[in-house]
PDB file of C-alpha atoms in Angstrom:
ATOM      1  CA  UNK A   1       0.032  -0.256  -0.402  1.00  0.00           C
ATOM      2  CA  UNK A   2       2.682   2.296   0.945  1.00  0.00           C
ATOM      3  CA  UNK A   3       4.484   1.570  -2.804  1.00  0.00           C
ATOM      4  CA  UNK A   4       0.921   3.013  -4.608  1.00  0.00           C
ATOM      5  CA  UNK A   5       0.762   5.997  -1.803  1.00  0.00           C
ATOM      6  CA  UNK A   6       4.810   6.737  -3.078  1.00  0.00           C
ATOM      7  CA  UNK A   7       3.718   6.568  -6.464  1.00  0.00           C
ATOM      8  CA  UNK A   8       0.610   8.667  -6.603  1.00  0.00           C
ATOM      9  CA  UNK A   9       2.433  11.077  -4.598  1.00  0.00           C
ATOM     10  CA  UNK A  10       5.387  11.472  -7.099  1.00  0.00           C
ATOM     11  CA  UNK A  11       3.013  11.305  -9.820  1.00  0.00           C
ATOM     12  CA  UNK A  12       1.622  14.258  -8.529  1.00  0.00           C
ATOM     13  CA  UNK A  13       4.631  16.472  -7.964  1.00  0.00           C
ATOM     14  CA  UNK A  14       5.665  15.973 -11.256  1.00  0.00           C
ATOM     15  CA  UNK A  15       2.513  17.456 -12.844  1.00  0.00           C
ATOM     16  CA  UNK A  16       2.108  20.568 -10.556  1.00  0.00           C
ATOM     17  CA  UNK A  17       5.792  21.246 -10.170  1.00  0.00           C
ATOM     18  CA  UNK A  18       6.459  21.330 -14.040  1.00  0.00           C
ATOM     19  CA  UNK A  19       8.035  25.254 -14.790  1.00  0.00           C
ATOM     20  CA  UNK A  20       9.435  26.110 -17.824  1.00  0.00           C
ATOM     21  CA  UNK A  21      13.290  26.265 -17.174  1.00  0.00           C
ATOM     22  CA  UNK A  22      16.644  28.754 -18.665  1.00  0.00           C
ATOM     23  CA  UNK A  23      17.282  25.705 -21.707  1.00  0.00           C
ATOM     24  CA  UNK A  24      13.141  25.837 -22.521  1.00  0.00           C
ATOM     25  CA  UNK A  25      13.659  29.320 -22.922  1.00  0.00           C
ATOM     26  CA  UNK A  26      13.734  30.187 -26.670  1.00  0.00           C
ATOM     27  CA  UNK A  27      17.372  30.485 -27.994  1.00  0.00           C
ATOM     28  CA  UNK A  28      18.670  34.542 -27.858  1.00  0.00           C
ATOM     29  CA  UNK A  29      21.987  34.632 -29.833  1.00  0.00           C
ATOM     30  CA  UNK A  30      24.300  37.665 -29.899  1.00  0.00           C
ATOM     31  CA  UNK A  31      27.145  39.025 -31.533  1.00  0.00           C
ATOM     32  CA  UNK A  32      30.385  36.550 -31.068  1.00  0.00           C
ATOM     33  CA  UNK A  33      29.796  33.131 -30.892  1.00  0.00           C
ATOM     34  CA  UNK A  34      32.385  29.991 -29.929  1.00  0.00           C
ATOM     35  CA  UNK A  35      32.809  26.117 -29.189  1.00  0.00           C
ATOM     36  CA  UNK A  36      35.520  23.582 -28.286  1.00  0.00           C
ATOM     37  CA  UNK A  37      36.082  19.810 -27.474  1.00  0.00           C
ATOM     38  CA  UNK A  38      39.029  18.015 -26.800  1.00  0.00           C
ATOM     39  CA  UNK A  39      39.515  13.477 -27.601  1.00  0.00           C
ATOM     40  CA  UNK A  40      41.475  11.014 -27.919  1.00  0.00           C
ATOM     41  CA  UNK A  41      40.931   6.966 -28.045  1.00  0.00           C
ATOM     42  CA  UNK A  42      42.037   3.673 -29.364  1.00  0.00           C
ATOM     43  CA  UNK A  43      41.413   3.094 -33.349  1.00  0.00           C
ATOM     44  CA  UNK A  44      41.235  -0.854 -32.053  1.00  0.00           C
ATOM     45  CA  UNK A  45      39.929  -2.362 -28.562  1.00  0.00           C
ATOM     46  CA  UNK A  46      39.145  -5.631 -28.530  1.00  0.00           C
ATOM     47  CA  UNK A  47      37.042  -6.381 -26.441  1.00  0.00           C
ATOM     48  CA  UNK A  48      37.001 -10.328 -25.080  1.00  0.00           C
ATOM     49  CA  UNK A  49      34.946 -12.180 -22.279  1.00  0.00           C
ATOM     50  CA  UNK A  50      36.349 -15.589 -20.769  1.00  0.00           C
ATOM     51  CA  UNK A  51      33.298 -17.892 -19.777  1.00  0.00           C
ATOM     52  CA  UNK A  52      35.697 -20.031 -17.905  1.00  0.00           C
ATOM     53  CA  UNK A  53      36.918 -17.077 -15.438  1.00  0.00           C
ATOM     54  CA  UNK A  54      33.800 -15.053 -16.459  1.00  0.00           C
ATOM     55  CA  UNK A  55      36.044 -11.867 -16.714  1.00  0.00           C
ATOM     56  CA  UNK A  56      36.149  -9.581 -19.919  1.00  0.00           C
ATOM     57  CA  UNK A  57      39.480  -8.850 -21.317  1.00  0.00           C
ATOM     58  CA  UNK A  58      40.088  -5.388 -23.048  1.00  0.00           C
ATOM     59  CA  UNK A  59      43.350  -5.103 -25.065  1.00  0.00           C
ATOM     60  CA  UNK A  60      44.098  -1.208 -26.076  1.00  0.00           C
ATOM     61  CA  UNK A  61      46.790  -2.372 -28.855  1.00  0.00           C
ATOM     62  CA  UNK A  62      45.726  -0.210 -31.511  1.00  0.00           C
ATOM     63  CA  UNK A  63      47.455   2.869 -32.241  1.00  0.00           C
ATOM     64  CA  UNK A  64      46.295   5.973 -30.023  1.00  0.00           C
ATOM     65  CA  UNK A  65      44.756   8.616 -31.297  1.00  0.00           C
ATOM     66  CA  UNK A  66      43.389  12.588 -30.231  1.00  0.00           C
ATOM     67  CA  UNK A  67      41.025  14.980 -31.504  1.00  0.00           C
ATOM     68  CA  UNK A  68      40.156  19.427 -31.394  1.00  0.00           C
ATOM     69  CA  UNK A  69      37.418  20.764 -32.138  1.00  0.00           C
ATOM     70  CA  UNK A  70      36.974  24.852 -32.779  1.00  0.00           C
ATOM     71  CA  UNK A  71      34.013  26.510 -33.816  1.00  0.00           C
ATOM     72  CA  UNK A  72      33.723  30.352 -34.203  1.00  0.00           C
ATOM     73  CA  UNK A  73      31.506  32.960 -36.054  1.00  0.00           C
ATOM     74  CA  UNK A  74      29.433  36.094 -35.996  1.00  0.00           C
ATOM     75  CA  UNK A  75      25.701  36.365 -35.579  1.00  0.00           C
ATOM     76  CA  UNK A  76      23.552  38.412 -38.485  1.00  0.00           C
ATOM     77  CA  UNK A  77      20.462  38.046 -36.751  1.00  0.00           C
ATOM     78  CA  UNK A  78      18.209  35.708 -34.704  1.00  0.00           C
ATOM     79  CA  UNK A  79      18.052  33.448 -36.967  1.00  0.00           C
ATOM     80  CA  UNK A  80      21.418  32.882 -39.332  1.00  0.00           C
ATOM     81  CA  UNK A  81      24.666  32.730 -37.574  1.00  0.00           C
ATOM     82  CA  UNK A  82      28.041  32.360 -39.715  1.00  0.00           C
ATOM     83  CA  UNK A  83      31.433  31.068 -39.000  1.00  0.00           C
ATOM     84  CA  UNK A  84      34.402  28.702 -39.215  1.00  0.00           C
ATOM     85  CA  UNK A  85      35.066  25.697 -37.872  1.00  0.00           C
ATOM     86  CA  UNK A  86      38.393  23.102 -37.568  1.00  0.00           C
ATOM     87  CA  UNK A  87      38.545  18.895 -36.662  1.00  0.00           C
ATOM     88  CA  UNK A  88      42.300  18.217 -36.033  1.00  0.00           C
ATOM     89  CA  UNK A  89      43.157  15.067 -35.618  1.00  0.00           C
ATOM     90  CA  UNK A  90      46.652  12.284 -34.505  1.00  0.00           C
ATOM     91  CA  UNK A  91      47.019   9.190 -34.631  1.00  0.00           C
ATOM     92  CA  UNK A  92      49.766   6.870 -34.147  1.00  0.00           C
ATOM     93  CA  UNK A  93      51.469   5.316 -37.724  1.00  0.00           C
ATOM     94  CA  UNK A  94      53.106   2.939 -38.284  1.00  0.00           C
ATOM     95  CA  UNK A  95      57.649   2.732 -38.368  1.00  0.00           C
ATOM     96  CA  UNK A  96      56.666   5.776 -35.004  1.00  0.00           C
ATOM     97  CA  UNK A  97      55.650   8.044 -37.734  1.00  0.00           C
ATOM     98  CA  UNK A  98      52.554  10.073 -36.741  1.00  0.00           C
ATOM     99  CA  UNK A  99      49.960  10.530 -39.036  1.00  0.00           C
ATOM    100  CA  UNK A 100      47.657  14.076 -39.318  1.00  0.00           C
ATOM    101  CA  UNK A 101      44.460  15.336 -40.121  1.00  0.00           C
ATOM    102  CA  UNK A 102      43.475  18.918 -40.425  1.00  0.00           C
ATOM    103  CA  UNK A 103      39.447  20.308 -41.339  1.00  0.00           C
ATOM    104  CA  UNK A 104      38.190  23.502 -41.829  1.00  0.00           C
ATOM    105  CA  UNK A 105      35.092  24.336 -42.966  1.00  0.00           C
ATOM    106  CA  UNK A 106      32.707  27.352 -43.150  1.00  0.00           C
ATOM    107  CA  UNK A 107      29.265  27.552 -41.552  1.00  0.00           C
ATOM    108  CA  UNK A 108      26.332  28.842 -41.656  1.00  0.00           C
ATOM    109  CA  UNK A 109      23.713  27.728 -38.892  1.00  0.00           C
ATOM    110  CA  UNK A 110      19.975  28.566 -39.453  1.00  0.00           C
ATOM    111  CA  UNK A 111      17.374  28.348 -36.377  1.00  0.00           C
ATOM    112  CA  UNK A 112      14.197  29.278 -38.625  1.00  0.00           C
ATOM    113  CA  UNK A 113      12.209  29.025 -35.014  1.00  0.00           C
ATOM    114  CA  UNK A 114      14.204  31.757 -32.885  1.00  0.00           C
TER     115      UNK A 114
END
């Protein structure tokens, strides 16, 4: 019986405690904007399950790598943003030679409902 009461109370609270939060407001785009990110990982990860010992084995012997992302631009109006972005990838190559790749893009972000 207490489980039913608790469930009913939580249901009522979830109905009456709803209110708009900042993330639900319309987006406001002003002047200059930017974003960035960093990441890393392995090109090949081998995952094995050993049934006799009931243990997972992870093998990270593949080439390691890293990545970076950067985007910046300006606001034309509340519906259109223009800018550029760059992706940079690094990876260990064969024979100790590192591989690098850079992508540079122009971007137009369109928000029709803003």
